Amino acid sequence: MTIDLLLLPYFHSLNDTFVKEIERVWVSGNRVLIITKSDQVYGLNATSTTPANIATSNDTLRILLRSSSSVPLNAEPKQFFQLQGKNVIDFIFGGDFIIALTKNGELFSWGGNQSGQLGLGDRPYAPHPILISTLSDKTVTKVVCGKNTAMALCDDGQVFCWGASWGFIPVKCTAIQNKATDIAILTMSASSSLPYHYFCVEDGKIKSATIEGSCWLNDIKSIVCGEYQILALKNDGSLYSTTWYGTQGLLMEDNFIAIQNIPKVTEIYSASKIIPDNRQHEYNDDRRFNMCGAKTENNQIYIWGTFRGRTSTSLYPTSYSSFNEVVLTYSNFKMTHGALKLSSVTSMKNTHCDCMEYIKTIFDDQSKNSDFIIVVERKEIFVHRAILRQRSKYFKDKLAEPGNENDENVLHVEDSTYEAFKLFLQYLYGIDINVTRENVMELMIIAHQYSDEKFENLIMEKIADDEKAKMAIPAVKNFLEMPPEVRSIAMRGFQSKSLQK
């Protein structure tokens, strides 16, 4: 996947020369890793405050940031010389540590090591990448990480584990007969009595890396694990899953259930926000991110799991063909799924202005990653949840409500005309709107109904020199004081005029 650099806030304070050299980026929370075209590796750490230059009344750029915390606009990149020229192909994030996988199958790790998750012995911490020498004679093809544990698959089918439940150096899984083709770690919450389970695919079966002789299903192509869910893809494109809690006991074949009502699947995914032990206070429904995904043969991705403050057990079809796009959208630009390739950038000068101009261009454009639809007078307006939440308190509250029609990503507006409400939405996108004598009353009513004082002030500024337009303002108060049934009749009058136009 390639993305426009202007969509990411991490690079606004960096100089043009450096930015133009960026080739790939990985993001996990406040950790950002960069590989340049000359194969140099840099890291960025987020700050914890919102820069003053975007916390203004016209903070259109801020809607791209999605959050007022962990905005690394002032961070300076730190070069990891230990990885220069190593041809790193992937970074894998654990709770408080990172593992780098190179093209030659070497592993480098750094960060916390309280449970041995670095695979470097019992050193307490590693501030920079260090080669995991225990595996230097192996060629690693895949790595998966949990909160404080890791698992590696080698090209000869051997599997090694280290960290929680295993120790401080990689240990070969004797339950696997050197023929593994895929690996996954089930990372459960801290409250579970069995926080980790390690799985492999061998001979087309799912096997436990810790319980010899245990195996489930047949003809398995690949597996992934979320916080509690194991997802298995068969070679024929059928999909199976099971949910496993620590109190359930041993996993049984019958626990796996075929997922129905989905076309033939070609790839499966999982992405979770892994919380380190020292930050468990962040583990709540609003901050959790645990998503499973499946790409079908027509390149459509379906998702389910916990995101945006709610849990969805039903499959939701997205408009994306890249799981990285899905994760970026639903995790509020705080996580990527694998490497993120950046489109070419000629200059980062006037980036803030460019961002605001870009936002204006994506309004009511279904092709620009729209993830929410507002229907007014049977006409659809394609918008973005993140923008509405950041620019309007009403939508911030509305789109956070669980179990309402917004689960279907559609909101029907009955108390406004299409033209007037579209102007209100354009204002939220930073687009200049035209306030006239004919629409001023409707716009003022919307400003009151949606508790938007800034919109009301803008309307008043627009009609400051038009005495006849200002004559409509007192009528707004009278309209709002009418009984609901009378207001409804009056609104139908507005809509009738709108239809005549």
XYZ file of C-alpha atoms in Angstrom:
501
model
C 0.000 0.000 0.000
C 1.196 3.513 -0.824
C -0.173 6.529 1.027
C 0.120 10.291 0.678
C 2.645 11.589 3.208
C 0.350 14.510 4.019
C -2.002 12.093 5.780
C 0.570 11.335 8.472
C 1.472 13.900 11.138
C 4.808 12.338 12.024
C 6.863 14.186 9.430
C 5.677 17.781 9.523
C 8.653 19.046 11.524
C 11.296 17.206 9.493
C 13.343 18.874 6.787
C 12.587 18.325 3.116
C 15.832 16.519 2.348
C 15.209 13.851 4.969
C 11.534 13.404 4.108
C 12.224 12.891 0.414
C 14.551 10.017 1.326
C 11.879 8.094 3.286
C 10.848 4.826 1.656
C 8.894 2.815 4.277
C 7.328 3.508 7.670
C 6.039 1.363 10.554
C 3.848 2.852 13.317
C 2.683 1.475 16.660
C 1.312 4.015 19.110
C 4.074 6.499 19.865
C 6.739 4.391 18.149
C 7.614 5.206 14.540
C 10.310 3.432 12.521
C 11.606 4.678 9.179
C 13.716 3.102 6.444
C 15.241 5.406 3.843
C 16.038 4.746 0.192
C 19.703 4.308 1.192
C 18.734 1.579 3.705
C 19.245 3.657 6.828
C 16.953 3.078 9.811
C 15.575 5.826 12.043
C 13.189 5.910 14.991
C 10.817 8.624 16.231
C 9.154 8.907 19.629
C 5.899 10.788 20.107
C 5.510 13.766 22.382
C 2.628 13.891 24.852
C 1.360 17.381 24.154
C -0.481 19.036 21.327
C 1.613 21.612 19.452
C 0.242 25.114 19.973
C 0.295 25.870 16.267
C -2.541 23.405 15.611
C -4.637 24.002 18.711
C -6.497 26.959 17.251
C -10.082 27.711 16.357
C -9.257 26.842 12.753
C -7.385 23.633 13.579
C -8.293 21.818 10.360
C -4.971 19.995 10.404
C -5.825 18.539 13.793
C -8.546 16.369 12.336
C -5.857 14.405 10.566
C -4.152 13.720 13.868
C -7.330 12.134 15.266
C -6.127 12.706 18.827
C -4.746 15.503 20.994
C -2.146 13.203 22.557
C 0.889 11.334 21.240
C 1.491 13.731 18.378
C 5.191 13.448 17.476
C 5.437 16.662 15.486
C 8.471 17.874 17.433
C 10.355 14.562 17.553
C 13.857 14.268 16.135
C 14.708 11.065 14.267
C 17.286 8.825 15.935
C 19.419 6.719 13.627
C 19.988 3.054 14.427
C 23.444 2.501 12.953
C 23.286 -1.163 13.986
C 20.696 -1.771 11.239
C 22.260 0.322 8.483
C 22.704 -1.750 5.318
C 21.075 -4.812 6.911
C 18.120 -4.847 4.480
C 15.428 -4.870 7.156
C 12.165 -6.163 5.664
C 9.920 -5.951 8.725
C 9.618 -4.569 12.246
C 7.478 -6.476 14.749
C 6.207 -4.608 17.820
C 5.741 -6.190 21.221
C 4.488 -4.510 24.381
C 7.667 -2.542 25.131
C 10.138 -4.042 22.675
C 10.756 -4.287 18.927
C 12.245 -7.002 16.718
C 13.712 -6.323 13.269
C 13.742 -9.055 10.604
C 16.300 -8.743 7.793
C 16.242 -10.073 4.251
C 18.941 -12.584 5.228
C 16.787 -13.959 8.044
C 18.637 -12.314 10.944
C 16.861 -10.908 13.999
C 17.737 -7.775 15.969
C 15.843 -6.756 19.116
C 15.769 -3.836 21.548
C 13.611 -2.416 24.352
C 12.362 -3.953 27.608
C 13.474 -7.420 28.684
C 11.847 -8.184 32.016
C 10.572 -11.558 30.734
C 13.359 -12.298 28.278
C 11.364 -11.047 25.291
C 14.507 -9.737 23.574
C 16.055 -13.218 23.338
C 19.383 -11.717 24.424
C 19.810 -13.278 27.834
C 18.995 -11.677 31.168
C 20.113 -8.110 30.450
C 17.428 -5.721 31.821
C 17.150 -3.457 28.768
C 18.647 -2.823 25.329
C 18.604 0.805 24.119
C 19.542 -0.071 20.530
C 19.158 -3.075 18.187
C 21.288 -6.120 19.071
C 21.649 -9.300 17.020
C 19.922 -12.358 18.531
C 23.038 -14.487 18.181
C 21.337 -17.703 19.298
C 19.558 -17.738 15.937
C 22.478 -16.452 13.836
C 22.897 -19.856 12.170
C 19.189 -19.936 11.215
C 17.268 -18.169 8.470
C 14.137 -16.708 10.024
C 11.197 -16.088 7.670
C 8.523 -14.834 10.077
C 8.283 -13.378 13.600
C 5.234 -12.774 15.795
C 5.220 -10.989 19.149
C 2.980 -10.795 22.186
C 3.143 -8.374 25.075
C 6.410 -9.843 26.405
C 7.052 -12.896 24.278
C 8.123 -13.771 20.731
C 8.064 -16.637 18.256
C 10.131 -17.218 15.098
C 9.634 -19.511 12.078
C 12.737 -20.645 10.173
C 13.037 -21.647 6.530
C 13.705 -25.266 7.541
C 10.360 -25.477 9.354
C 11.802 -25.177 12.872
C 10.079 -22.912 15.401
C 11.710 -21.044 18.287
C 10.069 -19.217 21.212
C 11.353 -16.948 23.974
C 10.088 -14.527 26.591
C 7.135 -15.223 28.910
C 6.675 -18.963 29.509
C 9.931 -19.770 27.644
C 12.941 -17.916 29.058
C 15.632 -15.447 28.067
C 16.990 -17.124 24.923
C 15.174 -18.715 21.947
C 14.178 -22.325 22.596
C 13.275 -24.819 19.880
C 9.671 -26.085 20.051
C 10.001 -29.863 20.285
C 6.253 -30.265 19.730
C 6.841 -29.219 16.105
C 8.577 -31.724 13.818
C 10.594 -29.193 11.786
C 7.855 -28.833 9.156
C 5.971 -25.719 10.283
C 4.659 -23.352 7.599
C 3.025 -20.648 9.758
C 3.016 -19.396 13.351
C 0.807 -17.268 15.641
C 0.601 -16.179 19.289
C -2.702 -15.844 21.098
C -2.143 -12.917 23.467
C -4.806 -12.797 26.140
C -5.507 -10.047 28.651
C -3.540 -9.686 31.869
C -6.537 -10.924 33.859
C -6.419 -14.341 32.175
C -4.847 -17.261 34.040
C -3.311 -18.448 30.731
C -2.016 -15.283 29.077
C -0.231 -16.908 26.090
C -0.745 -19.767 23.669
C 1.629 -20.548 20.788
C 0.419 -22.179 17.574
C 1.911 -23.457 14.320
C 0.660 -24.909 11.066
C 2.323 -28.236 10.290
C 1.197 -30.837 7.758
C -1.871 -28.668 7.152
C -2.948 -28.915 10.801
C -2.995 -26.379 13.620
C -0.664 -27.561 16.363
C 0.189 -26.261 19.802
C 3.839 -25.346 20.251
C 3.659 -26.369 23.893
C 1.405 -29.446 23.941
C 2.894 -32.340 21.968
C 0.459 -34.351 19.891
C -2.312 -31.741 19.932
C -3.679 -30.748 16.529
C -6.872 -29.345 15.037
C -8.471 -29.121 11.594
C -6.942 -30.183 8.266
C -5.790 -28.577 5.024
C -4.892 -25.296 6.770
C -3.081 -22.651 4.737
C -2.462 -20.002 7.415
C -3.466 -18.846 10.891
C -3.526 -15.563 12.806
C -4.416 -14.763 16.402
C -6.048 -11.773 17.997
C -6.538 -11.091 21.673
C -8.784 -14.106 22.166
C -9.562 -15.354 18.666
C -7.784 -17.901 16.487
C -8.521 -17.491 12.777
C -7.672 -20.279 10.331
C -7.785 -20.201 6.526
C -8.093 -23.462 4.588
C -6.614 -24.014 1.139
C -10.086 -24.036 -0.395
C -10.739 -20.478 0.842
C -13.048 -21.435 3.714
C -12.584 -19.652 7.026
C -12.705 -21.051 10.571
C -12.403 -19.356 13.945
C -12.605 -20.048 17.637
C -12.675 -17.865 20.721
C -10.589 -19.083 23.631
C -10.636 -17.749 27.181
C -8.261 -18.932 29.877
C -11.079 -20.547 31.832
C -12.254 -22.721 28.935
C -9.688 -25.446 29.391
C -8.136 -27.286 26.467
C -8.895 -26.267 22.932
C -10.981 -28.856 21.087
C -11.624 -29.490 17.393
C -15.305 -28.745 17.874
C -14.464 -25.228 19.077
C -13.596 -24.187 15.522
C -16.620 -22.866 13.646
C -16.836 -22.184 9.932
C -17.555 -18.525 9.174
C -20.506 -18.298 6.827
C -21.798 -15.614 4.461
C -18.412 -14.551 3.149
C -16.979 -15.142 -0.355
C -13.885 -17.262 -0.886
C -11.061 -15.908 1.277
C -7.488 -15.484 0.020
C -5.782 -13.825 3.017
C -6.433 -13.392 6.754
C -5.178 -10.718 9.146
C -5.086 -9.692 12.773
C -4.006 -6.442 14.437
C -4.072 -5.645 18.157
C -2.928 -2.835 20.380
C -0.562 -4.566 22.790
C -0.370 -2.854 26.188
C 2.838 -3.255 28.286
C 2.479 -4.281 31.927
C 3.360 -0.801 33.185
C 0.573 0.805 31.109
C -2.365 -1.470 31.921
C -4.394 1.597 32.906
C -4.794 2.169 29.164
C -6.630 -1.115 28.807
C -10.269 -0.071 28.539
C -12.983 -0.306 25.926
C -12.311 3.173 24.547
C -8.630 2.478 23.918
C -8.735 -1.173 22.903
C -7.986 -2.145 19.336
C -8.278 -5.801 18.387
C -9.296 -6.433 14.794
C -9.508 -9.502 12.583
C -9.786 -9.217 8.825
C -10.240 -11.365 5.738
C -9.633 -10.502 2.079
C -11.906 -12.214 -0.419
C -11.155 -13.300 -3.976
C -12.664 -10.046 -5.274
C -10.125 -8.077 -3.141
C -12.682 -6.814 -0.614
C -11.738 -6.838 3.059
C -14.182 -7.813 5.818
C -13.417 -6.882 9.436
C -14.694 -7.619 12.939
C -13.419 -7.238 16.509
C -13.007 -4.351 18.969
C -12.372 -0.874 17.609
C -13.780 2.657 17.932
C -14.937 1.921 21.475
C -17.206 -1.007 20.621
C -17.090 -4.695 19.801
C -18.527 -6.094 16.582
C -18.947 -9.863 16.207
C -20.535 -9.645 12.767
C -18.475 -9.290 9.604
C -18.397 -5.766 8.236
C -17.522 -5.330 4.534
C -15.170 -2.377 3.987
C -14.405 -0.478 0.796
C -10.692 -1.248 1.121
C -8.450 -3.788 -0.598
C -5.494 -3.228 1.751
C -5.592 -4.227 5.422
C -3.048 -1.499 6.108
C -5.610 1.063 4.957
C -8.199 -0.522 7.252
C -5.906 -0.428 10.277
C -4.836 3.144 9.584
C -8.484 4.184 9.342
C -9.902 2.357 12.334
C -6.923 2.718 14.686
C -6.791 6.484 14.189
C -3.419 6.553 12.414
C -1.670 5.078 15.431
C -0.894 1.671 13.954
C 0.200 0.148 10.680
C -0.021 -3.462 9.579
C 3.422 -4.142 8.184
C 5.363 -1.660 6.094
C 3.725 1.509 4.864
C 5.188 2.808 1.609
C 5.039 6.543 1.105
C 4.279 8.309 -2.124
C 6.886 10.700 -3.486
C 7.031 14.146 -1.923
C 8.694 17.132 -3.574
C 8.526 19.481 -0.604
C 7.202 19.655 2.923
C 7.063 23.450 2.963
C 3.647 24.840 3.842
C 2.561 21.345 4.854
C -0.099 22.641 7.236
C -1.692 24.634 4.433
C -1.422 21.669 2.050
C -3.144 19.427 4.581
C -6.061 21.802 4.956
C -6.425 22.057 1.205
C -6.306 18.283 0.909
C -9.090 17.835 3.470
C -11.355 20.081 1.443
C -10.925 17.844 -1.589
C -12.125 14.666 0.135
C -15.551 16.023 1.141
C -18.462 14.085 -0.377
C -16.125 11.891 -2.424
C -16.818 8.198 -1.977
C -13.462 7.265 -3.484
C -11.473 9.174 -0.804
C -11.772 6.625 2.031
C -15.203 7.826 3.115
C -16.398 5.702 6.042
C -19.715 7.365 6.906
C -22.818 8.429 4.969
C -25.318 11.134 5.908
C -28.665 10.943 4.123
C -30.735 14.121 3.793
C -33.874 14.255 1.642
C -32.904 10.827 0.268
C -29.574 12.172 -0.980
C -26.266 10.726 0.254
C -23.325 12.811 1.467
C -20.051 10.884 1.884
C -18.011 11.989 4.893
C -15.379 10.786 7.387
C -16.012 9.910 11.032
C -12.683 11.304 12.230
C -13.325 14.715 10.713
C -16.871 14.958 12.079
C -15.776 13.863 15.566
C -12.959 16.377 15.771
C -14.886 19.325 14.348
C -18.261 18.864 16.042
C -19.118 18.025 19.640
C -22.483 16.712 18.469
C -20.866 14.186 16.144
C -18.183 13.348 18.694
C -20.932 12.199 21.054
C -23.186 10.776 18.375
C -20.582 8.599 16.725
C -19.480 7.220 20.076
C -22.891 5.816 20.937
C -22.929 2.002 20.826
C -25.738 -0.011 19.331
C -27.349 2.662 17.172
C -27.782 3.129 13.445
C -24.204 4.342 13.162
C -23.097 0.715 13.355
C -24.223 0.622 9.730
C -22.248 3.814 9.000
C -25.373 5.711 7.936
C -27.123 8.644 9.625
C -30.520 9.882 8.387
C -31.172 13.590 9.007
C -34.870 14.462 9.001
C -34.894 18.018 10.359
C -33.030 19.854 7.606
C -32.894 20.399 3.874
C -30.165 18.788 1.799
C -28.666 22.089 0.633
C -28.512 23.619 4.113
C -27.070 20.553 5.821
C -24.495 20.107 3.095
C -23.299 23.663 3.768
C -22.967 22.792 7.458
C -20.840 19.752 6.594
C -18.727 21.789 4.200
C -18.041 24.203 7.049
C -16.822 21.235 9.150
C -14.389 20.391 6.331
C -13.009 23.933 6.277
C -14.704 24.822 3.002
C -15.869 28.414 2.570
C -19.664 28.577 2.383
C -22.062 31.094 0.892
C -24.598 32.501 3.389
C -27.534 34.283 1.743
C -30.808 35.894 2.777
C -32.536 32.730 1.554
C -30.582 30.211 3.619
C -29.486 32.183 6.686
C -32.442 31.077 8.808
C -31.970 27.382 8.028
C -28.247 27.612 8.764
C -28.842 29.362 12.086
C -31.358 26.672 13.041
C -28.755 23.998 12.274
C -26.179 25.877 14.353
C -28.553 25.835 17.343
C -29.730 22.257 16.857
C -26.169 20.956 16.613
C -24.815 23.241 19.352
C -22.143 24.756 17.130
C -21.364 28.252 18.375
C -18.472 28.673 15.909
C -20.803 27.969 13.005
C -23.277 30.503 14.371
C -20.527 33.127 14.681
C -19.420 32.430 11.125
C -22.958 32.953 9.849
C -23.219 36.253 11.702
C -19.904 37.404 10.209
C -21.109 36.498 6.719
C -24.267 38.644 7.032
C -22.743 41.481 9.044
C -23.322 43.981 6.215
C -26.698 42.659 5.107
C -29.452 44.227 7.211
C -32.216 42.286 5.450
C -30.471 38.984 6.113
C -30.098 39.867 9.809
C -33.864 40.314 10.014
C -34.207 36.506 9.813
C -32.269 35.948 13.063
C -35.139 36.739 15.516
C -37.308 34.255 13.627
C -34.851 31.493 14.536
C -35.580 31.903 18.246
C -39.305 31.779 17.549
C -38.830 28.650 15.449
C -36.883 26.852 18.188
C -39.549 27.697 20.757
C -42.295 26.093 18.655
C -43.688 22.711 19.709
C -41.991 19.823 17.851
C -45.025 19.081 15.690
C -45.244 22.734 14.573
C -41.504 22.839 13.833
C -41.952 19.749 11.703
C -44.586 21.486 9.592
C -42.370 24.559 9.210
C -39.414 22.406 8.204
C -41.499 20.744 5.515
C -41.999 24.236 4.139
C -38.231 24.666 3.868
C -37.931 21.277 2.195
C -40.693 22.106 -0.248
C -38.764 25.213 -1.336
C -35.627 23.101 -1.597
C -37.346 20.618 -3.905
C -38.664 23.439 -6.077
C -35.096 24.621 -6.578
